[in-house]
mmCIF file with all atom_site columns, C-alpha atoms and ligand atoms in Angstrom:
data_model
loop_
_atom_site.group_PDB
_atom_site.id
_atom_site.type_symbol
_atom_site.label_atom_id
_atom_site.label_alt_id
_atom_site.label_comp_id
_atom_site.label_asym_id
_atom_site.label_entity_id
_atom_site.label_seq_id
_atom_site.pdbx_PDB_ins_code
_atom_site.Cartn_x
_atom_site.Cartn_y
_atom_site.Cartn_z
_atom_site.occupancy
_atom_site.B_iso_or_equiv
_atom_site.pdbx_formal_charge
_atom_site.auth_seq_id
_atom_site.auth_comp_id
_atom_site.auth_asym_id
_atom_site.auth_atom_id
_atom_site.pdbx_PDB_model_num
ATOM   1   C CA . MET Y 1 1   ? 29.647 10.139  -40.030 1.00 0.00 ? 247 MET Y CA 1
ATOM   2   C CA . LEU Y 1 2   ? 29.498 6.375   -39.617 1.00 0.00 ? 248 LEU Y CA 1
ATOM   3   C CA . LEU Y 1 3   ? 27.501 5.197   -42.586 1.00 0.00 ? 249 LEU Y CA 1
ATOM   4   C CA . ASN Y 1 4   ? 26.215 1.903   -41.338 1.00 0.00 ? 250 ASN Y CA 1
ATOM   5   C CA . MET Y 1 5   ? 26.457 0.238   -37.993 1.00 0.00 ? 251 MET Y CA 1
ATOM   6   C CA . ILE Y 1 6   ? 26.095 -3.433  -37.261 1.00 0.00 ? 252 ILE Y CA 1
ATOM   7   C CA . HIS Y 1 7   ? 23.896 -4.025  -34.252 1.00 0.00 ? 253 HIS Y CA 1
ATOM   8   C CA . LEU Y 1 8   ? 25.815 -4.665  -31.053 1.00 0.00 ? 254 LEU Y CA 1
ATOM   9   C CA . ASN Y 1 9   ? 24.650 -6.569  -28.039 1.00 0.00 ? 255 ASN Y CA 1
ATOM   10  C CA . PRO Y 1 10  ? 23.984 -3.718  -25.563 1.00 0.00 ? 256 PRO Y CA 1
ATOM   11  C CA . THR Y 1 11  ? 24.701 -5.848  -22.511 1.00 0.00 ? 257 THR Y CA 1
ATOM   12  C CA . GLN Y 1 12  ? 27.674 -8.000  -23.547 1.00 0.00 ? 258 GLN Y CA 1
ATOM   13  C CA . PRO Y 1 13  ? 31.294 -7.103  -24.393 1.00 0.00 ? 259 PRO Y CA 1
ATOM   14  C CA . THR Y 1 14  ? 32.127 -7.382  -28.124 1.00 0.00 ? 260 THR Y CA 1
ATOM   15  C CA . TRP Y 1 15  ? 35.383 -8.272  -29.884 1.00 0.00 ? 261 TRP Y CA 1
ATOM   16  C CA . VAL Y 1 16  ? 36.588 -5.510  -32.202 1.00 0.00 ? 262 VAL Y CA 1
ATOM   17  C CA . PHE Y 1 17  ? 39.319 -6.371  -34.706 1.00 0.00 ? 263 PHE Y CA 1
ATOM   18  C CA . GLY Y 1 18  ? 41.996 -3.699  -35.171 1.00 0.00 ? 264 GLY Y CA 1
ATOM   19  C CA . TYR Y 1 19  ? 44.220 -3.651  -38.250 1.00 0.00 ? 265 TYR Y CA 1
ATOM   20  C CA . GLY Y 1 20  ? 45.359 -0.002  -38.408 1.00 0.00 ? 266 GLY Y CA 1
ATOM   21  C CA . SER Y 1 21  ? 45.831 2.587   -35.714 1.00 0.00 ? 267 SER Y CA 1
ATOM   22  C CA . LEU Y 1 22  ? 43.756 0.514   -33.280 1.00 0.00 ? 268 LEU Y CA 1
ATOM   23  C CA . ILE Y 1 23  ? 46.703 -1.903  -33.167 1.00 0.00 ? 269 ILE Y CA 1
ATOM   24  C CA . TRP Y 1 24  ? 49.186 0.661   -31.898 1.00 0.00 ? 270 TRP Y CA 1
ATOM   25  C CA . LYS Y 1 25  ? 47.114 3.474   -30.391 1.00 0.00 ? 271 LYS Y CA 1
ATOM   26  C CA . GLN Y 1 26  ? 44.744 2.391   -27.653 1.00 0.00 ? 272 GLN Y CA 1
ATOM   27  C CA . ASP Y 1 27  ? 42.963 5.441   -26.283 1.00 0.00 ? 273 ASP Y CA 1
ATOM   28  C CA . PHE Y 1 28  ? 40.105 3.209   -25.105 1.00 0.00 ? 274 PHE Y CA 1
ATOM   29  C CA . THR Y 1 29  ? 39.666 0.654   -22.373 1.00 0.00 ? 275 THR Y CA 1
ATOM   30  C CA . TYR Y 1 30  ? 39.393 -3.043  -23.091 1.00 0.00 ? 276 TYR Y CA 1
ATOM   31  C CA . LEU Y 1 31  ? 38.982 -6.202  -21.068 1.00 0.00 ? 277 LEU Y CA 1
ATOM   32  C CA . GLU Y 1 32  ? 41.357 -8.361  -23.084 1.00 0.00 ? 278 GLU Y CA 1
ATOM   33  C CA . SER Y 1 33  ? 43.404 -8.219  -26.276 1.00 0.00 ? 279 SER Y CA 1
ATOM   34  C CA . ARG Y 1 34  ? 44.734 -10.966 -28.534 1.00 0.00 ? 280 ARG Y CA 1
ATOM   35  C CA . PRO Y 1 35  ? 46.553 -11.196 -31.866 1.00 0.00 ? 281 PRO Y CA 1
ATOM   36  C CA . GLY Y 1 36  ? 44.189 -12.517 -34.521 1.00 0.00 ? 282 GLY Y CA 1
ATOM   37  C CA . ARG Y 1 37  ? 43.293 -12.494 -38.162 1.00 0.00 ? 283 ARG Y CA 1
ATOM   38  C CA . ILE Y 1 38  ? 40.356 -12.175 -40.511 1.00 0.00 ? 284 ILE Y CA 1
ATOM   39  C CA . THR Y 1 39  ? 39.984 -14.001 -43.810 1.00 0.00 ? 285 THR Y CA 1
ATOM   40  C CA . GLY Y 1 40  ? 38.935 -12.592 -47.194 1.00 0.00 ? 286 GLY Y CA 1
ATOM   41  C CA . TRP Y 1 41  ? 40.324 -9.117  -46.555 1.00 0.00 ? 287 TRP Y CA 1
ATOM   42  C CA . ALA Y 1 42  ? 43.545 -7.253  -47.363 1.00 0.00 ? 288 ALA Y CA 1
ATOM   43  C CA . ARG Y 1 43  ? 44.843 -4.083  -45.653 1.00 0.00 ? 289 ARG Y CA 1
ATOM   44  C CA . ARG Y 1 44  ? 45.483 -1.142  -48.009 1.00 0.00 ? 290 ARG Y CA 1
ATOM   45  C CA . PHE Y 1 45  ? 46.419 2.547   -47.625 1.00 0.00 ? 291 PHE Y CA 1
ATOM   46  C CA . TRP Y 1 46  ? 43.422 3.500   -49.745 1.00 0.00 ? 292 TRP Y CA 1
ATOM   47  C CA . GLN Y 1 47  ? 41.346 5.580   -47.336 1.00 0.00 ? 293 GLN Y CA 1
ATOM   48  C CA . GLY Y 1 48  ? 41.710 9.348   -47.105 1.00 0.00 ? 294 GLY Y CA 1
ATOM   49  C CA . SER Y 1 49  ? 42.002 10.988  -43.699 1.00 0.00 ? 295 SER Y CA 1
ATOM   50  C CA . HIS Y 1 50  ? 41.204 14.632  -43.181 1.00 0.00 ? 296 HIS Y CA 1
ATOM   51  C CA . ASP Y 1 51  ? 40.226 14.353  -39.514 1.00 0.00 ? 297 ASP Y CA 1
ATOM   52  C CA . HIS Y 1 52  ? 43.287 12.521  -38.121 1.00 0.00 ? 298 HIS Y CA 1
ATOM   53  C CA . ARG Y 1 53  ? 46.324 12.366  -40.432 1.00 0.00 ? 299 ARG Y CA 1
ATOM   54  C CA . GLY Y 1 54  ? 45.622 15.088  -42.963 1.00 0.00 ? 300 GLY Y CA 1
ATOM   55  C CA . LEU Y 1 55  ? 43.419 18.072  -43.689 1.00 0.00 ? 301 LEU Y CA 1
ATOM   56  C CA . GLU Y 1 56  ? 40.229 18.632  -45.647 1.00 0.00 ? 302 GLU Y CA 1
ATOM   57  C CA . HIS Y 1 57  ? 42.109 20.047  -48.653 1.00 0.00 ? 303 HIS Y CA 1
ATOM   58  C CA . ASP Y 1 58  ? 45.091 17.704  -48.241 1.00 0.00 ? 304 ASP Y CA 1
ATOM   59  C CA . PRO Y 1 59  ? 43.982 14.310  -46.856 1.00 0.00 ? 305 PRO Y CA 1
ATOM   60  C CA . GLY Y 1 60  ? 46.474 11.789  -45.610 1.00 0.00 ? 306 GLY Y CA 1
ATOM   61  C CA . ARG Y 1 61  ? 46.321 8.063   -46.310 1.00 0.00 ? 307 ARG Y CA 1
ATOM   62  C CA . VAL Y 1 62  ? 45.217 5.501   -43.726 1.00 0.00 ? 308 VAL Y CA 1
ATOM   63  C CA . VAL Y 1 63  ? 44.356 1.840   -44.026 1.00 0.00 ? 309 VAL Y CA 1
ATOM   64  C CA . THR Y 1 64  ? 41.072 0.205   -44.870 1.00 0.00 ? 310 THR Y CA 1
ATOM   65  C CA . LEU Y 1 65  ? 40.110 -3.333  -45.840 1.00 0.00 ? 311 LEU Y CA 1
ATOM   66  C CA . VAL Y 1 66  ? 39.518 -4.449  -49.398 1.00 0.00 ? 312 VAL Y CA 1
ATOM   67  C CA . ALA Y 1 67  ? 37.858 -7.746  -50.262 1.00 0.00 ? 313 ALA Y CA 1
ATOM   68  C CA . ALA Y 1 68  ? 40.535 -10.289 -51.257 1.00 0.00 ? 314 ALA Y CA 1
ATOM   69  C CA . ASP Y 1 69  ? 39.574 -13.918 -51.777 1.00 0.00 ? 315 ASP Y CA 1
ATOM   70  C CA . GLY Y 1 70  ? 41.776 -16.325 -49.862 1.00 0.00 ? 316 GLY Y CA 1
ATOM   71  C CA . GLU Y 1 71  ? 43.884 -13.617 -48.220 1.00 0.00 ? 317 GLU Y CA 1
ATOM   72  C CA . HIS Y 1 72  ? 44.210 -12.892 -44.526 1.00 0.00 ? 318 HIS Y CA 1
ATOM   73  C CA . CYS Y 1 73  ? 44.621 -9.653  -42.651 1.00 0.00 ? 319 CYS Y CA 1
ATOM   74  C CA . GLU Y 1 74  ? 46.434 -9.991  -39.355 1.00 0.00 ? 320 GLU Y CA 1
ATOM   75  C CA . GLY Y 1 75  ? 46.002 -7.626  -36.456 1.00 0.00 ? 321 GLY Y CA 1
ATOM   76  C CA . ARG Y 1 76  ? 44.899 -7.425  -32.851 1.00 0.00 ? 322 ARG Y CA 1
ATOM   77  C CA . ALA Y 1 77  ? 41.417 -7.882  -31.415 1.00 0.00 ? 323 ALA Y CA 1
ATOM   78  C CA . PHE Y 1 78  ? 40.098 -6.156  -28.305 1.00 0.00 ? 324 PHE Y CA 1
ATOM   79  C CA . LEU Y 1 79  ? 37.212 -7.225  -26.120 1.00 0.00 ? 325 LEU Y CA 1
ATOM   80  C CA . VAL Y 1 80  ? 35.362 -4.019  -25.246 1.00 0.00 ? 326 VAL Y CA 1
ATOM   81  C CA . LYS Y 1 81  ? 32.303 -3.108  -23.243 1.00 0.00 ? 327 LYS Y CA 1
ATOM   82  C CA . PRO Y 1 82  ? 29.282 -1.697  -25.150 1.00 0.00 ? 328 PRO Y CA 1
ATOM   83  C CA . GLU Y 1 83  ? 29.822 1.864   -23.887 1.00 0.00 ? 329 GLU Y CA 1
ATOM   84  C CA . VAL Y 1 84  ? 33.311 2.005   -25.458 1.00 0.00 ? 330 VAL Y CA 1
ATOM   85  C CA . PHE Y 1 85  ? 31.771 1.998   -28.941 1.00 0.00 ? 331 PHE Y CA 1
ATOM   86  C CA . GLU Y 1 86  ? 30.638 5.588   -28.560 1.00 0.00 ? 332 GLU Y CA 1
ATOM   87  C CA . HIS Y 1 87  ? 34.297 6.596   -28.468 1.00 0.00 ? 333 HIS Y CA 1
ATOM   88  C CA . LEU Y 1 88  ? 35.373 4.175   -31.215 1.00 0.00 ? 334 LEU Y CA 1
ATOM   89  C CA . ASP Y 1 89  ? 32.528 5.228   -33.531 1.00 0.00 ? 335 ASP Y CA 1
ATOM   90  C CA . HIS Y 1 90  ? 33.580 8.842   -33.118 1.00 0.00 ? 336 HIS Y CA 1
ATOM   91  C CA . ARG Y 1 91  ? 37.245 8.041   -33.697 1.00 0.00 ? 337 ARG Y CA 1
ATOM   92  C CA . GLU Y 1 92  ? 36.471 6.081   -36.893 1.00 0.00 ? 338 GLU Y CA 1
ATOM   93  C CA . LYS Y 1 93  ? 33.792 8.455   -38.178 1.00 0.00 ? 339 LYS Y CA 1
ATOM   94  C CA . ASN Y 1 94  ? 35.555 9.549   -41.388 1.00 0.00 ? 340 ASN Y CA 1
ATOM   95  C CA . GLY Y 1 95  ? 34.038 6.982   -43.763 1.00 0.00 ? 341 GLY Y CA 1
ATOM   96  C CA . TYR Y 1 96  ? 34.287 3.815   -41.697 1.00 0.00 ? 342 TYR Y CA 1
ATOM   97  C CA . GLU Y 1 97  ? 31.400 1.422   -41.096 1.00 0.00 ? 343 GLU Y CA 1
ATOM   98  C CA . ARG Y 1 98  ? 31.193 -1.125  -38.348 1.00 0.00 ? 344 ARG Y CA 1
ATOM   99  C CA . ILE Y 1 99  ? 30.692 -4.512  -40.000 1.00 0.00 ? 345 ILE Y CA 1
ATOM   100 C CA . ALA Y 1 100 ? 30.423 -8.053  -38.675 1.00 0.00 ? 346 ALA Y CA 1
ATOM   101 C CA . VAL Y 1 101 ? 33.454 -10.286 -39.035 1.00 0.00 ? 347 VAL Y CA 1
ATOM   102 C CA . GLU Y 1 102 ? 34.722 -13.631 -37.822 1.00 0.00 ? 348 GLU Y CA 1
ATOM   103 C CA . ILE Y 1 103 ? 38.011 -13.258 -35.979 1.00 0.00 ? 349 ILE Y CA 1
ATOM   104 C CA . ALA Y 1 104 ? 40.382 -16.222 -35.819 1.00 0.00 ? 350 ALA Y CA 1
ATOM   105 C CA . PHE Y 1 105 ? 42.643 -16.728 -32.807 1.00 0.00 ? 351 PHE Y CA 1
ATOM   106 C CA . ASP Y 1 106 ? 45.045 -19.625 -32.349 1.00 0.00 ? 352 ASP Y CA 1
ATOM   107 C CA . SER Y 1 107 ? 42.505 -20.974 -29.873 1.00 0.00 ? 353 SER Y CA 1
ATOM   108 C CA . GLY Y 1 108 ? 39.517 -20.741 -32.274 1.00 0.00 ? 354 GLY Y CA 1
ATOM   109 C CA . GLY Y 1 109 ? 37.129 -18.246 -33.844 1.00 0.00 ? 355 GLY Y CA 1
ATOM   110 C CA . VAL Y 1 110 ? 34.819 -15.601 -32.388 1.00 0.00 ? 356 VAL Y CA 1
ATOM   111 C CA . ASP Y 1 111 ? 32.208 -13.283 -33.876 1.00 0.00 ? 357 ASP Y CA 1
ATOM   112 C CA . GLY Y 1 112 ? 33.214 -9.646  -33.748 1.00 0.00 ? 358 GLY Y CA 1
ATOM   113 C CA . VAL Y 1 113 ? 33.167 -6.344  -35.577 1.00 0.00 ? 359 VAL Y CA 1
ATOM   114 C CA . VAL Y 1 114 ? 35.665 -4.367  -37.618 1.00 0.00 ? 360 VAL Y CA 1
ATOM   115 C CA . TYR Y 1 115 ? 35.727 -0.771  -38.881 1.00 0.00 ? 361 TYR Y CA 1
ATOM   116 C CA . ARG Y 1 116 ? 35.958 -0.736  -42.673 1.00 0.00 ? 362 ARG Y CA 1
ATOM   117 C CA . ALA Y 1 117 ? 35.865 2.215   -45.069 1.00 0.00 ? 363 ALA Y CA 1
ATOM   118 C CA . SER Y 1 118 ? 34.270 0.992   -48.301 1.00 0.00 ? 364 SER Y CA 1
ATOM   119 C CA . GLU Y 1 119 ? 34.989 2.315   -51.793 1.00 0.00 ? 365 GLU Y CA 1
ATOM   120 C CA . ASN Y 1 120 ? 31.641 4.141   -51.627 1.00 0.00 ? 366 ASN Y CA 1
ATOM   121 C CA . ASN Y 1 121 ? 32.567 6.596   -48.883 1.00 0.00 ? 367 ASN Y CA 1
ATOM   122 C CA . GLU Y 1 122 ? 33.428 10.180  -49.809 1.00 0.00 ? 368 GLU Y CA 1
ATOM   123 C CA . ALA Y 1 123 ? 36.927 10.084  -48.359 1.00 0.00 ? 369 ALA Y CA 1
ATOM   124 C CA . PHE Y 1 124 ? 37.974 6.926   -50.247 1.00 0.00 ? 370 PHE Y CA 1
ATOM   125 C CA . LEU Y 1 125 ? 41.092 7.499   -52.358 1.00 0.00 ? 371 LEU Y CA 1
ATOM   126 C CA . GLY Y 1 126 ? 41.756 4.068   -53.831 1.00 0.00 ? 372 GLY Y CA 1
ATOM   127 C CA . PRO Y 1 127 ? 45.007 2.630   -55.155 1.00 0.00 ? 373 PRO Y CA 1
ATOM   128 C CA . ALA Y 1 128 ? 48.086 4.544   -56.306 1.00 0.00 ? 374 ALA Y CA 1
ATOM   129 C CA . PRO Y 1 129 ? 51.734 3.534   -56.842 1.00 0.00 ? 375 PRO Y CA 1
ATOM   130 C CA . SER Y 1 130 ? 53.477 3.021   -53.465 1.00 0.00 ? 376 SER Y CA 1
ATOM   131 C CA . GLU Y 1 131 ? 55.975 5.772   -54.240 1.00 0.00 ? 377 GLU Y CA 1
ATOM   132 C CA . GLU Y 1 132 ? 53.150 8.283   -54.798 1.00 0.00 ? 378 GLU Y CA 1
ATOM   133 C CA . MET Y 1 133 ? 51.317 7.201   -51.672 1.00 0.00 ? 379 MET Y CA 1
ATOM   134 C CA . ALA Y 1 134 ? 54.537 7.637   -49.683 1.00 0.00 ? 380 ALA Y CA 1
ATOM   135 C CA . ALA Y 1 135 ? 55.061 11.166  -51.019 1.00 0.00 ? 381 ALA Y CA 1
ATOM   136 C CA . GLN Y 1 136 ? 51.525 12.076  -49.928 1.00 0.00 ? 382 GLN Y CA 1
ATOM   137 C CA . ILE Y 1 137 ? 52.082 10.415  -46.542 1.00 0.00 ? 383 ILE Y CA 1
ATOM   138 C CA . ASN Y 1 138 ? 55.371 12.243  -45.973 1.00 0.00 ? 384 ASN Y CA 1
ATOM   139 C CA . ARG Y 1 139 ? 53.695 15.576  -46.708 1.00 0.00 ? 385 ARG Y CA 1
ATOM   140 C CA . CYS Y 1 140 ? 50.477 15.179  -44.686 1.00 0.00 ? 386 CYS Y CA 1
ATOM   141 C CA . GLU Y 1 141 ? 49.789 16.033  -41.098 1.00 0.00 ? 387 GLU Y CA 1
ATOM   142 C CA . GLY Y 1 142 ? 46.478 16.359  -39.217 1.00 0.00 ? 388 GLY Y CA 1
ATOM   143 C CA . PRO Y 1 143 ? 44.983 16.844  -35.747 1.00 0.00 ? 389 PRO Y CA 1
ATOM   144 C CA . SER Y 1 144 ? 46.233 13.410  -34.563 1.00 0.00 ? 390 SER Y CA 1
ATOM   145 C CA . GLY Y 1 145 ? 49.779 13.892  -35.854 1.00 0.00 ? 391 GLY Y CA 1
ATOM   146 C CA . SER Y 1 146 ? 51.812 13.149  -38.940 1.00 0.00 ? 392 SER Y CA 1
ATOM   147 C CA . ASN Y 1 147 ? 50.725 10.621  -41.537 1.00 0.00 ? 393 ASN Y CA 1
ATOM   148 C CA . ARG Y 1 148 ? 54.305 9.348   -41.481 1.00 0.00 ? 394 ARG Y CA 1
ATOM   149 C CA . GLU Y 1 149 ? 53.979 8.385   -37.811 1.00 0.00 ? 395 GLU Y CA 1
ATOM   150 C CA . TYR Y 1 150 ? 50.814 6.396   -38.637 1.00 0.00 ? 396 TYR Y CA 1
ATOM   151 C CA . VAL Y 1 151 ? 52.695 4.286   -41.203 1.00 0.00 ? 397 VAL Y CA 1
ATOM   152 C CA . ILE Y 1 152 ? 55.857 3.805   -39.158 1.00 0.00 ? 398 ILE Y CA 1
ATOM   153 C CA . GLU Y 1 153 ? 53.964 2.855   -35.991 1.00 0.00 ? 399 GLU Y CA 1
ATOM   154 C CA . LEU Y 1 154 ? 51.713 0.424   -37.857 1.00 0.00 ? 400 LEU Y CA 1
ATOM   155 C CA . ALA Y 1 155 ? 54.699 -1.294  -39.479 1.00 0.00 ? 401 ALA Y CA 1
ATOM   156 C CA . ARG Y 1 156 ? 56.508 -1.436  -36.116 1.00 0.00 ? 402 ARG Y CA 1
ATOM   157 C CA . ALA Y 1 157 ? 53.486 -2.959  -34.358 1.00 0.00 ? 403 ALA Y CA 1
ATOM   158 C CA . LEU Y 1 158 ? 53.046 -5.601  -37.088 1.00 0.00 ? 404 LEU Y CA 1
ATOM   159 C CA . ARG Y 1 159 ? 56.727 -6.550  -36.915 1.00 0.00 ? 405 ARG Y CA 1
ATOM   160 C CA . GLU Y 1 160 ? 56.546 -6.748  -33.112 1.00 0.00 ? 406 GLU Y CA 1
ATOM   161 C CA . MET Y 1 161 ? 53.709 -9.255  -33.444 1.00 0.00 ? 407 MET Y CA 1
ATOM   162 C CA . GLY Y 1 162 ? 55.722 -11.230 -35.997 1.00 0.00 ? 408 GLY Y CA 1
ATOM   163 C CA . TYR Y 1 163 ? 53.444 -10.364 -38.927 1.00 0.00 ? 409 TYR Y CA 1
ATOM   164 C CA . GLU Y 1 164 ? 54.490 -9.778  -42.508 1.00 0.00 ? 410 GLU Y CA 1
ATOM   165 C CA . ASP Y 1 165 ? 52.419 -7.376  -44.601 1.00 0.00 ? 411 ASP Y CA 1
ATOM   166 C CA . ARG Y 1 166 ? 54.079 -6.651  -47.934 1.00 0.00 ? 412 ARG Y CA 1
ATOM   167 C CA . HIS Y 1 167 ? 51.852 -3.699  -48.756 1.00 0.00 ? 413 HIS Y CA 1
ATOM   168 C CA . VAL Y 1 168 ? 52.500 -1.950  -45.432 1.00 0.00 ? 414 VAL Y CA 1
ATOM   169 C CA . PHE Y 1 169 ? 56.240 -2.683  -45.486 1.00 0.00 ? 415 PHE Y CA 1
ATOM   170 C CA . GLU Y 1 170 ? 56.581 -1.519  -49.086 1.00 0.00 ? 416 GLU Y CA 1
ATOM   171 C CA . VAL Y 1 171 ? 54.869 1.805   -48.385 1.00 0.00 ? 417 VAL Y CA 1
ATOM   172 C CA . GLU Y 1 172 ? 56.937 2.173   -45.206 1.00 0.00 ? 418 GLU Y CA 1
ATOM   173 C CA . GLY Y 1 173 ? 60.109 1.579   -47.227 1.00 0.00 ? 419 GLY Y CA 1
ATOM   174 C CA . TRP Y 1 174 ? 59.211 4.431   -49.593 1.00 0.00 ? 420 TRP Y CA 1
ATOM   175 C CA . VAL Y 1 175 ? 58.238 6.663   -46.644 1.00 0.00 ? 421 VAL Y CA 1
ATOM   176 C CA . LEU Y 1 176 ? 61.651 6.067   -45.071 1.00 0.00 ? 422 LEU Y CA 1
ATOM   177 C CA . GLY Y 1 177 ? 63.372 6.565   -48.415 1.00 0.00 ? 423 GLY Y CA 1
ATOM   178 C CA . GLU Y 1 178 ? 64.835 3.067   -48.413 1.00 0.00 ? 424 GLU Y CA 1
HETATM 179 C C1 . SIN G 2 .   ? 41.657 0.014   -37.398 1.00 0.00 ? 727 SIN G C1 1
HETATM 180 O O1 . SIN G 2 .   ? 42.696 0.384   -36.876 1.00 0.00 ? 727 SIN G O1 1
HETATM 181 O O2 . SIN G 2 .   ? 41.202 -1.137  -37.176 1.00 0.00 ? 727 SIN G O2 1
HETATM 182 C C2 . SIN G 2 .   ? 40.844 0.900   -38.292 1.00 0.00 ? 727 SIN G C2 1
HETATM 183 C C3 . SIN G 2 .   ? 41.618 1.861   -39.104 1.00 0.00 ? 727 SIN G C3 1
HETATM 184 C C4 . SIN G 2 .   ? 42.376 2.892   -38.318 1.00 0.00 ? 727 SIN G C4 1
HETATM 185 O O3 . SIN G 2 .   ? 41.816 3.486   -37.386 1.00 0.00 ? 727 SIN G O3 1
HETATM 186 O O4 . SIN G 2 .   ? 43.548 3.145   -38.614 1.00 0.00 ? 727 SIN G O4 1
#
């Protein structure tokens, strides 16, 4: 269930900022996409997933955003038509809320939305040592595939865009056994 949904303009396309699987798995249509970033947030593998990358009794770990003063989270934004949100809301239903965010592009800023799973949702797992998170990730698999694939594909997509995310790359390193 989506807990809270920011109001969307029903007639205009909206920018949605992707920082996890939305970056590398686009099963939705969009009018335009651009690399971008949001300020005051950090990406962390702190959200449990029992509908995509794990199971009810053995949830995998996927990323959410945690408030982090002065930090940036880099990703990719997509301009989508209002009707696409039905699909996105369903895809992100396991604890994520749609919240308003300002997205910065090289060319300037736009108002948009982002899916964030807060610490108050039932599936939230919170922090753990990277080695432990990697062991969980290597074990878990769900209806959308392995949790390992989620991490490896996210790290690959960030590298391809020229982004450095120490948290993601550290967890990936443990997942790969490096
Ligand atoms: C996102 O990608 O922006 C949200 C989290 C996810 O679906 O992995």
